[in-house]
XYZ file of C-alpha atoms in Angstrom:
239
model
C -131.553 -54.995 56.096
C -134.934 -53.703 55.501
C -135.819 -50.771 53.037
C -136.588 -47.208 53.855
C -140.611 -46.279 54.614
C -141.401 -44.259 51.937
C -140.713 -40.544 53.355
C -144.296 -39.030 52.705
C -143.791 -35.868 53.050
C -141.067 -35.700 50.592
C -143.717 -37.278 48.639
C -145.955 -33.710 48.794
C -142.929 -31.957 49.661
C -144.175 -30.333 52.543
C -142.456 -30.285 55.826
C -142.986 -32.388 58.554
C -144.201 -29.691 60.750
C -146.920 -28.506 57.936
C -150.740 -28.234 59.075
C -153.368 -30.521 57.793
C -154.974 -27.319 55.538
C -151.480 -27.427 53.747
C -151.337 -30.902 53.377
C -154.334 -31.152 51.386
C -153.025 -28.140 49.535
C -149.845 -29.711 48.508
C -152.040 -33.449 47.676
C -153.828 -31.180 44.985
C -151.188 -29.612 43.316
C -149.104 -32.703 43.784
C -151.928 -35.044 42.244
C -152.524 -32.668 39.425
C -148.797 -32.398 38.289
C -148.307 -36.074 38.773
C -151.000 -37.378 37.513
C -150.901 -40.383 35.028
C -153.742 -38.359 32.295
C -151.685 -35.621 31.629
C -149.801 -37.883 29.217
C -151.233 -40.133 26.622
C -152.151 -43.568 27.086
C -149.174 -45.081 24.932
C -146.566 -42.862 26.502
C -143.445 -44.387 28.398
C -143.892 -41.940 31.139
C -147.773 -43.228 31.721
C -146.161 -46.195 34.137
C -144.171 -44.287 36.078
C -146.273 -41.653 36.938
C -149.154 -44.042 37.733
C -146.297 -45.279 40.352
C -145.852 -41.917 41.277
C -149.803 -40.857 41.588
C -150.042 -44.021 43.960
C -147.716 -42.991 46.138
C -149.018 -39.152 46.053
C -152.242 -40.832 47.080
C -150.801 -43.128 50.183
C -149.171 -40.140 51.608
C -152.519 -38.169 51.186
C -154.394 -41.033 53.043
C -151.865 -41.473 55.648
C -151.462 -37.924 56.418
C -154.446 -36.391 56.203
C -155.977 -38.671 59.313
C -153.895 -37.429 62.916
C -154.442 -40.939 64.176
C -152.415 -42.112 61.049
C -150.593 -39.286 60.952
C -148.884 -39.753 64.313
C -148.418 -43.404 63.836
C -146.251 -42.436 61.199
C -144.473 -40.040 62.370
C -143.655 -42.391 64.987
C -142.514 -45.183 62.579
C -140.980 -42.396 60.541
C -139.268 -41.293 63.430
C -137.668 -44.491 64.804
C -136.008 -45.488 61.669
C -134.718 -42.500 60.131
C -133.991 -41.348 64.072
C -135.568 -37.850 63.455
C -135.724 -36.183 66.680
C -139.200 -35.429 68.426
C -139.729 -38.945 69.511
C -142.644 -39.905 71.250
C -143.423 -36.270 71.736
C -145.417 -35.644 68.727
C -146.981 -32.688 67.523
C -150.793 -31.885 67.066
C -151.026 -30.562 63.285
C -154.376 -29.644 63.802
C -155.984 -26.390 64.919
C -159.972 -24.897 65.342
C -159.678 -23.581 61.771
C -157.665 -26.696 60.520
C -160.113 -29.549 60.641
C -158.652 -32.912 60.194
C -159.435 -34.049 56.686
C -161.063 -37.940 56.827
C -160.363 -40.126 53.923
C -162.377 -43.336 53.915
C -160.259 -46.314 54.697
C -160.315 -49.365 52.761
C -161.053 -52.464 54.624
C -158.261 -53.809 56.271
C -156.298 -56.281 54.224
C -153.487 -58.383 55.327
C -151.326 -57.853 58.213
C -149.738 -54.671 59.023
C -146.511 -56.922 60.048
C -144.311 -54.983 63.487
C -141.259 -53.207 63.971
C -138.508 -56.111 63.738
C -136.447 -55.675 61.252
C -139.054 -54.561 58.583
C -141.067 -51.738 58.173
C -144.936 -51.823 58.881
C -146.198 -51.135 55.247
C -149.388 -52.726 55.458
C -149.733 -49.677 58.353
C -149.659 -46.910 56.021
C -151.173 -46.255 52.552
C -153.669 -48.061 51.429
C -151.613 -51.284 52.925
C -152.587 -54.711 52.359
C -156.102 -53.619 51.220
C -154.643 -53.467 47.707
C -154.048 -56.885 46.266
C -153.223 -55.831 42.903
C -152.054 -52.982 40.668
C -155.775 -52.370 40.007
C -156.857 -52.078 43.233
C -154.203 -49.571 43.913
C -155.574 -47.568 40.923
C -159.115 -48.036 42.272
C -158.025 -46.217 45.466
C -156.170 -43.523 44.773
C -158.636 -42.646 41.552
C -161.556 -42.704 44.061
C -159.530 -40.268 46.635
C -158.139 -37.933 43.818
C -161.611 -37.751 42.833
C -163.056 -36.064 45.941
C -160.694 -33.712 46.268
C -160.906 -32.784 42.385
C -164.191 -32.257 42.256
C -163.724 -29.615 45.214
C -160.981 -28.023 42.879
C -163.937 -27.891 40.423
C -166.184 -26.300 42.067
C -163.863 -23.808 43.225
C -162.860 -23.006 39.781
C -166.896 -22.605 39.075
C -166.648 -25.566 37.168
C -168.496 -27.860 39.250
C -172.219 -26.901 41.014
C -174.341 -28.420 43.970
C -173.921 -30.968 47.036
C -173.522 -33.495 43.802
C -170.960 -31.480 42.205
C -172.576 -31.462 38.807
C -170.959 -30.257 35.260
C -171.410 -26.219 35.096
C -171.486 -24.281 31.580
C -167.773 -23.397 32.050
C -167.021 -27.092 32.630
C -169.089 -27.743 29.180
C -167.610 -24.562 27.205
C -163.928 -25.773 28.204
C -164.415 -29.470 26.993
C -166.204 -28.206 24.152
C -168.243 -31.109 21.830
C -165.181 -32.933 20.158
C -165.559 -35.995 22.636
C -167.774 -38.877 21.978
C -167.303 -40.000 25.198
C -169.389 -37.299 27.011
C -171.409 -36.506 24.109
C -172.698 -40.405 24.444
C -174.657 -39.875 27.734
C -175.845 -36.324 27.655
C -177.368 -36.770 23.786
C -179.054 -39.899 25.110
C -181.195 -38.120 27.224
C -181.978 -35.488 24.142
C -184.195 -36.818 22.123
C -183.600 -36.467 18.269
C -180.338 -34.625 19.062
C -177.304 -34.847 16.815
C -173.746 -35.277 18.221
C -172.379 -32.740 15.816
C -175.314 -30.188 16.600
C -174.206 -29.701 20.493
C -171.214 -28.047 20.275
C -169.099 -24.986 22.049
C -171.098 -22.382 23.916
C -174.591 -24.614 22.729
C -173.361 -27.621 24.531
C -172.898 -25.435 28.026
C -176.705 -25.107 27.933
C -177.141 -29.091 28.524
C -177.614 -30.819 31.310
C -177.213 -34.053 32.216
C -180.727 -35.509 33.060
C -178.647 -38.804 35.080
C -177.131 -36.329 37.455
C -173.116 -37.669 36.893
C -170.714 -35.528 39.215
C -168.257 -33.752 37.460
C -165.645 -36.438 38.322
C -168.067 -39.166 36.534
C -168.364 -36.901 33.567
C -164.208 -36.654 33.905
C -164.113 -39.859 33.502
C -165.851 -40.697 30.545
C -164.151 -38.475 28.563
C -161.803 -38.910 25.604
C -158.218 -39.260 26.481
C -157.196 -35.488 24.822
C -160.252 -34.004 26.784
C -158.870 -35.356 29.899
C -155.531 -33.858 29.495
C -156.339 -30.838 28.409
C -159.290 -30.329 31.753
C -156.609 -31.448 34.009
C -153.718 -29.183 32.184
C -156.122 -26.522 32.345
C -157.238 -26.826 36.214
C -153.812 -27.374 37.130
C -152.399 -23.790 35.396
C -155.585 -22.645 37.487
C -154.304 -24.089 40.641
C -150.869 -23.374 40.649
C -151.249 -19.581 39.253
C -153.502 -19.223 42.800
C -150.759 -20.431 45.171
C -148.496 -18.424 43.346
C -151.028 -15.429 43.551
């Protein structure tokens, strides 16, 4: 007997009936609570919620497109025997544009209907071949979207979604990992020097995005930037 298709919008727990705007909604506060940084790197829960932030991710990818979206709701549909059928609906309206993820290139077969479920059709499929290619995908989707939630916090500036002074005050000049690249382009500047409030005032000559800046940061510094965005985010949907 073949197993279940994962039920993605469990996976965002949203409804099956919810609009494309509150997809993406529930992706960000779904990728922020899940994701694998807001634990350290030696912790036991760091492999399962890589699992989980990979799956987050596939049902982002899947759902977000209506062509992909209606071919699995359709798959969904058939095997689970949820009613609606053939008659599916259209999620999207003039103030709810579709939201397009770039696909990977195809990879593999996407397999039919007999007996086992499609799931090179869905996710990112057959184009990952390995753990890190599934981690290579969902970290380059989660970083689009995260660099929006930047900006919106003003933490994040421009078409290339560059590091603001609150993004700099927040991290603060304890890690050498962002330090590295932004004193490299100060000449005769000292690490220690650039700190707090004085290291809001630089700017990174390379033009990283925020996301790139993310990144490179020290493990602590990561957790606490996505701790802090994600109190952000879900005291607005609250609000």
């Amino acid at each position: 007997m073949s197993a279940p298709p994962v039920d993605y919008y469990s996976s965002l727990e949203v409804d099956s009936k919810a609009t494309q705007q509150q997809i993406r909604d529930a992706y960000k506060k779904a990728a922020l609570r899940h994701h694998p940084d807001r634990v350290p790197a030696d912790s036991p829960e760091r492999a399962s919620r890589t699992k989980k932030f990979q799956q987050i991710n596939d049902a982002y990818y899947t759902l977000s497109d209506p062509t992909r979206r209606r071919e699995y709701d359709l798959t969904r549909s058939s095997f689970y025997g949820f009613g609606g059928g053939r008659q599916q609906q259209d999620h999207t309206t003039a103030d709810d544009p579709a939201e397009e993820v770039p696909r990977p290139e195809a990879g593999g077969s996407s397999g039919g209907f007999a007996g086992n479920f499609p799931w090179g059709a869905f996710g990112f499929g057959g184009a990952a071949k390995s753990e890190g290619d599934a981690n290579k995908f969902s970290n380059e989707q989660f970083g689009s979207v995260f660099e929006e939630m930047m900006a919106d916090q003003g933490m994040a500036e421009g078409a290339d979604h560059q590091p603001t002074n609150r993004f700099w005050s927040l991290v603060g000049g304890a890690s050498g990992g962002a330090m590295g690249f932004i004193v490299a382009n100060l000449p005769g500047a000292i690490a220690g020097a650039v700190a707090g409030n004085r290291l809001g005032a630089v700017r990174d000559k390379r033009g990283k995005s925020v996301y790139s800046v993310y990144q490179e940061l020290e493990a602590p510094d990561r957790m606490r930037l996505l701790s802090e965005l994600a109190s952000k985010v879900f005291a607005h949907a609250i609000s």
